[in-house]
Short mmCIF file of C-alpha atoms and ligand atoms in Angstrom, two decimals:
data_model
loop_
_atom_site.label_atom_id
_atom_site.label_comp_id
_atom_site.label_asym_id
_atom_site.label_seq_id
_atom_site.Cartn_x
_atom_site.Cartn_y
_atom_site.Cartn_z
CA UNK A 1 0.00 0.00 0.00
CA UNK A 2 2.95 2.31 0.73
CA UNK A 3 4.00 3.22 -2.53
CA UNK A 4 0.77 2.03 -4.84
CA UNK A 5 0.21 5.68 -5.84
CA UNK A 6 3.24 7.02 -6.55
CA UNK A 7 4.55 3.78 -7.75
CA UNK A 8 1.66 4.49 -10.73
CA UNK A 9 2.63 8.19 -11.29
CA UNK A 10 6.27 7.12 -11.79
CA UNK A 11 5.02 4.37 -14.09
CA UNK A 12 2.47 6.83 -16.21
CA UNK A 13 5.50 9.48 -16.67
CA UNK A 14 7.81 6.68 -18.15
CA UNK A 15 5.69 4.94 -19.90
CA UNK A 16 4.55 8.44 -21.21
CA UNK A 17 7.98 9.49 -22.58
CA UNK A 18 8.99 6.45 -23.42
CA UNK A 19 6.21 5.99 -25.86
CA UNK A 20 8.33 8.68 -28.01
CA UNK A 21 11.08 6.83 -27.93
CA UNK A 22 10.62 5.06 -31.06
CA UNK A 23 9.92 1.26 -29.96
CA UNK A 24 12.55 1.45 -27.27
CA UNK A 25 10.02 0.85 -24.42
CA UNK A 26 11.37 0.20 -21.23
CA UNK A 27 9.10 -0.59 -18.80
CA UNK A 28 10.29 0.49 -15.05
CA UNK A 29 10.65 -1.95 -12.41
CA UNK A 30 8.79 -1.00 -9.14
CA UNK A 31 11.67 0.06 -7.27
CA UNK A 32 13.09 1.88 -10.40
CA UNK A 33 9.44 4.20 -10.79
CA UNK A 34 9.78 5.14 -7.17
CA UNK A 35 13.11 6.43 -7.34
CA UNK A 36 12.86 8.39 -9.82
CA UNK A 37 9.15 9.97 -9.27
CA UNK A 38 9.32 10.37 -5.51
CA UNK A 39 12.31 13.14 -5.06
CA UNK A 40 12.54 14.04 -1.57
CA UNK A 41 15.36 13.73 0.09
CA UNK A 42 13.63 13.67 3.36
CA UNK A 43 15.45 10.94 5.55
CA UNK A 44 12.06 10.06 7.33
CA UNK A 45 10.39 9.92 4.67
CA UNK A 46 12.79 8.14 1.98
CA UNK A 47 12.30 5.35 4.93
CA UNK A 48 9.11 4.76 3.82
CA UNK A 49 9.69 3.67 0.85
CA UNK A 50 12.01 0.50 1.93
CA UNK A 51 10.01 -2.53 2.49
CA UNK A 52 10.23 -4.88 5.27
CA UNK A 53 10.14 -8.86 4.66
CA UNK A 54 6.15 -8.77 4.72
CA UNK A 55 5.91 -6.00 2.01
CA UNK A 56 8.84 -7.46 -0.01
CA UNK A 57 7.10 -10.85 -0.13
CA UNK A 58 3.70 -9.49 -0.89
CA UNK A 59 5.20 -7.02 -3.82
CA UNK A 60 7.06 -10.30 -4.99
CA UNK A 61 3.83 -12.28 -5.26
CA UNK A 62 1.73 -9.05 -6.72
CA UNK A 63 -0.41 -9.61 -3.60
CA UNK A 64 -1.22 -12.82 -4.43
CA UNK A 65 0.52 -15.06 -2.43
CA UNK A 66 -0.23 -18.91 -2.45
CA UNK A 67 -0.99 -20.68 0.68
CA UNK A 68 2.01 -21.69 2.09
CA UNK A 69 3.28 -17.94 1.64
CA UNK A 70 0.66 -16.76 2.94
CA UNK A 71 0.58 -18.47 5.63
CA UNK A 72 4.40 -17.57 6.56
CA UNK A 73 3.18 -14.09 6.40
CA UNK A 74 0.66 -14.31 8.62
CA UNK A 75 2.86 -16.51 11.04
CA UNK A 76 5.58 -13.56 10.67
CA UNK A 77 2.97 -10.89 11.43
CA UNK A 78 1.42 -12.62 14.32
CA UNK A 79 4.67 -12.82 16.41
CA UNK A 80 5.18 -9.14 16.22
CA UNK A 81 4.21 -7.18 19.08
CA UNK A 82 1.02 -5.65 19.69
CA UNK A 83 1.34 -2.56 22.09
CA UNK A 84 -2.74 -2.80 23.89
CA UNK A 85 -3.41 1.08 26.06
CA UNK A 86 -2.55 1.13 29.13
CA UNK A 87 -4.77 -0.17 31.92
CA UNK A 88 -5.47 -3.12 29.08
CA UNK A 89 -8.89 -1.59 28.18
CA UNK A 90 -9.34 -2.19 24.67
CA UNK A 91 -12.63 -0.74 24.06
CA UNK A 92 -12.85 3.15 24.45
CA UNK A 93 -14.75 5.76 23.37
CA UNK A 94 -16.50 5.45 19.66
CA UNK A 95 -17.75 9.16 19.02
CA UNK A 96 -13.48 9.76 19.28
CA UNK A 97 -13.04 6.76 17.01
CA UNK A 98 -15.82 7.91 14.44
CA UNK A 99 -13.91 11.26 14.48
CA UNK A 100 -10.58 8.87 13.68
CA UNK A 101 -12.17 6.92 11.15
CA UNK A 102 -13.32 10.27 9.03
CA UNK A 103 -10.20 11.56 9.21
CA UNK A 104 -7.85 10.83 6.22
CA UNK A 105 -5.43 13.16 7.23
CA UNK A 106 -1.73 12.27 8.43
CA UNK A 107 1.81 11.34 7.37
CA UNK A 108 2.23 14.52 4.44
CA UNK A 109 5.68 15.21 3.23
CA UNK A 110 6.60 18.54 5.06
CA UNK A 111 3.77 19.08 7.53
CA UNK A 112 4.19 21.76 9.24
CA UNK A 113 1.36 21.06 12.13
CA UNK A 114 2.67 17.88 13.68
CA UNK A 115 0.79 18.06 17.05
CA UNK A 116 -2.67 17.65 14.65
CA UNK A 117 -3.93 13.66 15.31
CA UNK A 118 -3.35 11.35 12.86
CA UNK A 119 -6.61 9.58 11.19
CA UNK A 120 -7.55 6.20 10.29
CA UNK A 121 -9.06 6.95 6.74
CA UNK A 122 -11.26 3.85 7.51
CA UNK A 123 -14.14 5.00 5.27
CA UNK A 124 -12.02 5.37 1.92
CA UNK A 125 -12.38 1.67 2.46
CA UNK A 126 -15.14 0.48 4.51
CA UNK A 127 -18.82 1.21 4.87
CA UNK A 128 -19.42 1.95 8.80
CA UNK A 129 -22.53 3.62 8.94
CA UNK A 130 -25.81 3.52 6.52
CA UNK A 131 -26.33 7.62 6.53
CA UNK A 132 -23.22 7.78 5.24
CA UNK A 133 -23.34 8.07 1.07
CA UNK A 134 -19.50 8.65 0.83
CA UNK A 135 -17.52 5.54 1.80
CA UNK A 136 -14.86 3.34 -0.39
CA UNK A 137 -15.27 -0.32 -1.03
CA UNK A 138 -11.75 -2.01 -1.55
CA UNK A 139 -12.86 -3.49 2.41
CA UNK A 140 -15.90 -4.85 3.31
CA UNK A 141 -18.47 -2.58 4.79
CA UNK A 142 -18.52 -3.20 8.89
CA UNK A 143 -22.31 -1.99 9.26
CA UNK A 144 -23.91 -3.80 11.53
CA UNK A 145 -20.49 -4.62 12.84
CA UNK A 146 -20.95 -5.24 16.70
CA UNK A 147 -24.74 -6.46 16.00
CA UNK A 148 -23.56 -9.31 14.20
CA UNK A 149 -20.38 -10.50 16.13
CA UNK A 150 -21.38 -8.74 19.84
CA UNK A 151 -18.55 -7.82 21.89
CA UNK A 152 -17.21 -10.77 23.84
CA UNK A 153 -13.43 -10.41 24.81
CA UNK A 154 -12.47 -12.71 21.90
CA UNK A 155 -14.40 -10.13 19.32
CA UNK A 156 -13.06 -6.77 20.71
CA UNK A 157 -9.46 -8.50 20.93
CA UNK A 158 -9.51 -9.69 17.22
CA UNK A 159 -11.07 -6.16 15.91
CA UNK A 160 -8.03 -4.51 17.87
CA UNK A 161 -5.10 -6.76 17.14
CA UNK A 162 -6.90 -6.58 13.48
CA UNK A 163 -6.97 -2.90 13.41
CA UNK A 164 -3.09 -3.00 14.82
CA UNK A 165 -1.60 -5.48 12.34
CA UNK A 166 -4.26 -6.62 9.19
CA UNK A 167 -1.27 -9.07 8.22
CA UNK A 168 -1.58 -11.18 11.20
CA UNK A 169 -4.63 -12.01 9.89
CA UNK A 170 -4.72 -11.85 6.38
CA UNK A 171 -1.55 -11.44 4.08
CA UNK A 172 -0.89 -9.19 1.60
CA UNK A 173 -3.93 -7.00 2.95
CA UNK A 174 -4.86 -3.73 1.42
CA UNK A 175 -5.61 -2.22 4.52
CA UNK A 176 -2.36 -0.74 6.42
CA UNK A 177 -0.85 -1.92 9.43
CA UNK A 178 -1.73 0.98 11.38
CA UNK A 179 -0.53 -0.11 15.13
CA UNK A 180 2.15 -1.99 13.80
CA UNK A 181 3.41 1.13 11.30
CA UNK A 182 2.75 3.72 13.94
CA UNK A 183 -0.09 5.49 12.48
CA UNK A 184 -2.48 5.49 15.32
CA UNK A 185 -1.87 5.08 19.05
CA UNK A 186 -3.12 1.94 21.05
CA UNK A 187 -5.82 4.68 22.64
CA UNK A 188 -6.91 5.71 18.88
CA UNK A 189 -7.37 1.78 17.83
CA UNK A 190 -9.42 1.58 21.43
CA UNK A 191 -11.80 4.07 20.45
CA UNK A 192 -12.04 2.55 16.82
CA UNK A 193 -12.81 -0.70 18.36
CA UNK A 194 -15.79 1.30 19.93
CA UNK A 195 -16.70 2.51 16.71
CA UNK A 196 -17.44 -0.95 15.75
CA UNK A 197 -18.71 -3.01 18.88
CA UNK A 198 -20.65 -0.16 21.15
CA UNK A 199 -24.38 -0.51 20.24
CA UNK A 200 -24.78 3.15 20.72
CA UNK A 201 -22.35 3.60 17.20
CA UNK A 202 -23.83 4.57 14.25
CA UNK A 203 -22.30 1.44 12.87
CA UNK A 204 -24.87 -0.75 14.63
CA UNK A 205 -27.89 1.29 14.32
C1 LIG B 301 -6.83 1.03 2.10
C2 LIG B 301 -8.03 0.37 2.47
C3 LIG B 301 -8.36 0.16 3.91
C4 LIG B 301 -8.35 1.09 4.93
C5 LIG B 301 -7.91 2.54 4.88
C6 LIG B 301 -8.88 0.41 6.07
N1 LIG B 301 -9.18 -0.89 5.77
FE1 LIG B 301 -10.00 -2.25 7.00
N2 LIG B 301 -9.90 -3.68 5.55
C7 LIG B 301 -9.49 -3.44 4.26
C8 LIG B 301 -9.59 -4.67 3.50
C9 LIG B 301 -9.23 -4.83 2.03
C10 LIG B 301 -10.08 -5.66 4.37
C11 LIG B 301 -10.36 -7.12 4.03
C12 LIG B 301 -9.07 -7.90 4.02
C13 LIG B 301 -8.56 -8.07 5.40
O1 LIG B 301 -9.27 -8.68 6.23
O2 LIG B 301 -7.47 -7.55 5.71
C14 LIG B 301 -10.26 -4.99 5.66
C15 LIG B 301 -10.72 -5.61 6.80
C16 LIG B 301 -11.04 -4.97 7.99
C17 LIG B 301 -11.59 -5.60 9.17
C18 LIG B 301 -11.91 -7.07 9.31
C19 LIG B 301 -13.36 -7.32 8.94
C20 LIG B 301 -13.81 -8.69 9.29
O3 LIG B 301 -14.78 -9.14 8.65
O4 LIG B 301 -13.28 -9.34 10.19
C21 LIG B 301 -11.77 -4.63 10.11
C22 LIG B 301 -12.32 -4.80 11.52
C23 LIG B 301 -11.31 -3.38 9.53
N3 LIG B 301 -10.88 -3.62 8.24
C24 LIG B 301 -11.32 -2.17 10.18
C25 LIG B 301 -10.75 -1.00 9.68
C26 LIG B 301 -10.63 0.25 10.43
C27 LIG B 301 -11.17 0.47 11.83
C28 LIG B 301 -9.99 1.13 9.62
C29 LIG B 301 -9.54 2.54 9.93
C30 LIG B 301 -8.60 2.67 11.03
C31 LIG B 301 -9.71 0.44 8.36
N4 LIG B 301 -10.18 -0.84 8.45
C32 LIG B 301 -9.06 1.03 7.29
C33 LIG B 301 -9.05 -2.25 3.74
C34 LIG B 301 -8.88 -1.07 4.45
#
């Protein structure tokens, strides 16, 4: 997921020029698109573009993997740690994790307010409540979420560690590892896991 976008801009532009180039079509590797469209020079941010051993596997396998890899990655995921908020209380508060999931804003190339809370972006893929028209559909929607599956301890630690690290569960995942990558705090995922279980959420109404 890291690098899908610009991974396509850098492919567009070369394929673009070299189109002119008389039959001499090259077609850029992955690795060779990124490096030449993404230009910063950034430290923290040229970091995101190198790929750990789950990422490298998946990009190998186009996302696809067969069972036994997929399987490895999800053996490979599910030993890495998951950090759970302090006082262990997993469910928190879901108007905050509403507020989360709406928000697609986060992790920009030279932001200059860095104290402003990182979002989820959980409705660019997922349906999570029916008033809402605007929601993306690479997930599943998670209406009805906590109404079908209730909240036993077993369903609000699987939506958590899910939330935390998708790849434990299911390799090769479009949805980002967002405990595991550092893109929301164990207290954010909490109050997402409210989103989803509470009975009061819009996504069980
Ligand atoms: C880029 C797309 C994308 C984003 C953003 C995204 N997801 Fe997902 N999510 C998916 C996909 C694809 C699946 C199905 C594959 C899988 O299980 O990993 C999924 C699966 C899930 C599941 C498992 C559903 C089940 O039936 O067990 C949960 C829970 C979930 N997402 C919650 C969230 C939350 C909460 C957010 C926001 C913090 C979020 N997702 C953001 C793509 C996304």
């Amino acid at each position: 997921m890291k690098y899908t976008a610009a991974a396509f801009t850098g492919v567009a532009l070369l394929v673009g020029c070299a189109s002119i180039d008389d039959g001499q079509r090259h077609f850029p590797t992955a690795d060779e698109a990124i490096a030449t469209s993404w230009k910063t020079t950034d430290p923290a941010w040229r970091q995101r573009l190198v790929q750990d051993d789950t990422q490298k596997l998946c990009s190998q396998v186009r996302d696809r993997p067969d069972k036994a890899t997929a399987e490895r990655i999800e053996k490979m995921n599910q030993t890495m740690k998951v950090v759970y908020p302090e006082g262990g209380k997993l469910v928190g508060d879901w108007k905050r994790g509403e507020a989360i999931a709406q928000s697609g804003y986060g992790l920009r190339v030279g932001d200059t307010t860095p104290n402003r809370a990182i979002g989820g972006n959980c409705y660019a893929c997922h349906q999570l409540q029916a008033k809402e028209l605007s929601y993306g559909t690479l997930g599943p929607s998670l209406l009805g979420y906590g109404k079908l599956r209730g909240r036993s301890d077993a369903i609000v630690k699987y939506t958590y560690d899910k939330i935390w690290n998708a790849q434990a569960f299911s390799a090769c995942s479009n949805m980002p590892r967002f405990g595991h990558n550092g893109i929301l705090t164990p207290a954010q995922i909490a109050d997402l896991v409210a989103l989803l279980v509470d009975p009061a959420s819009p996504v069980n109404q």
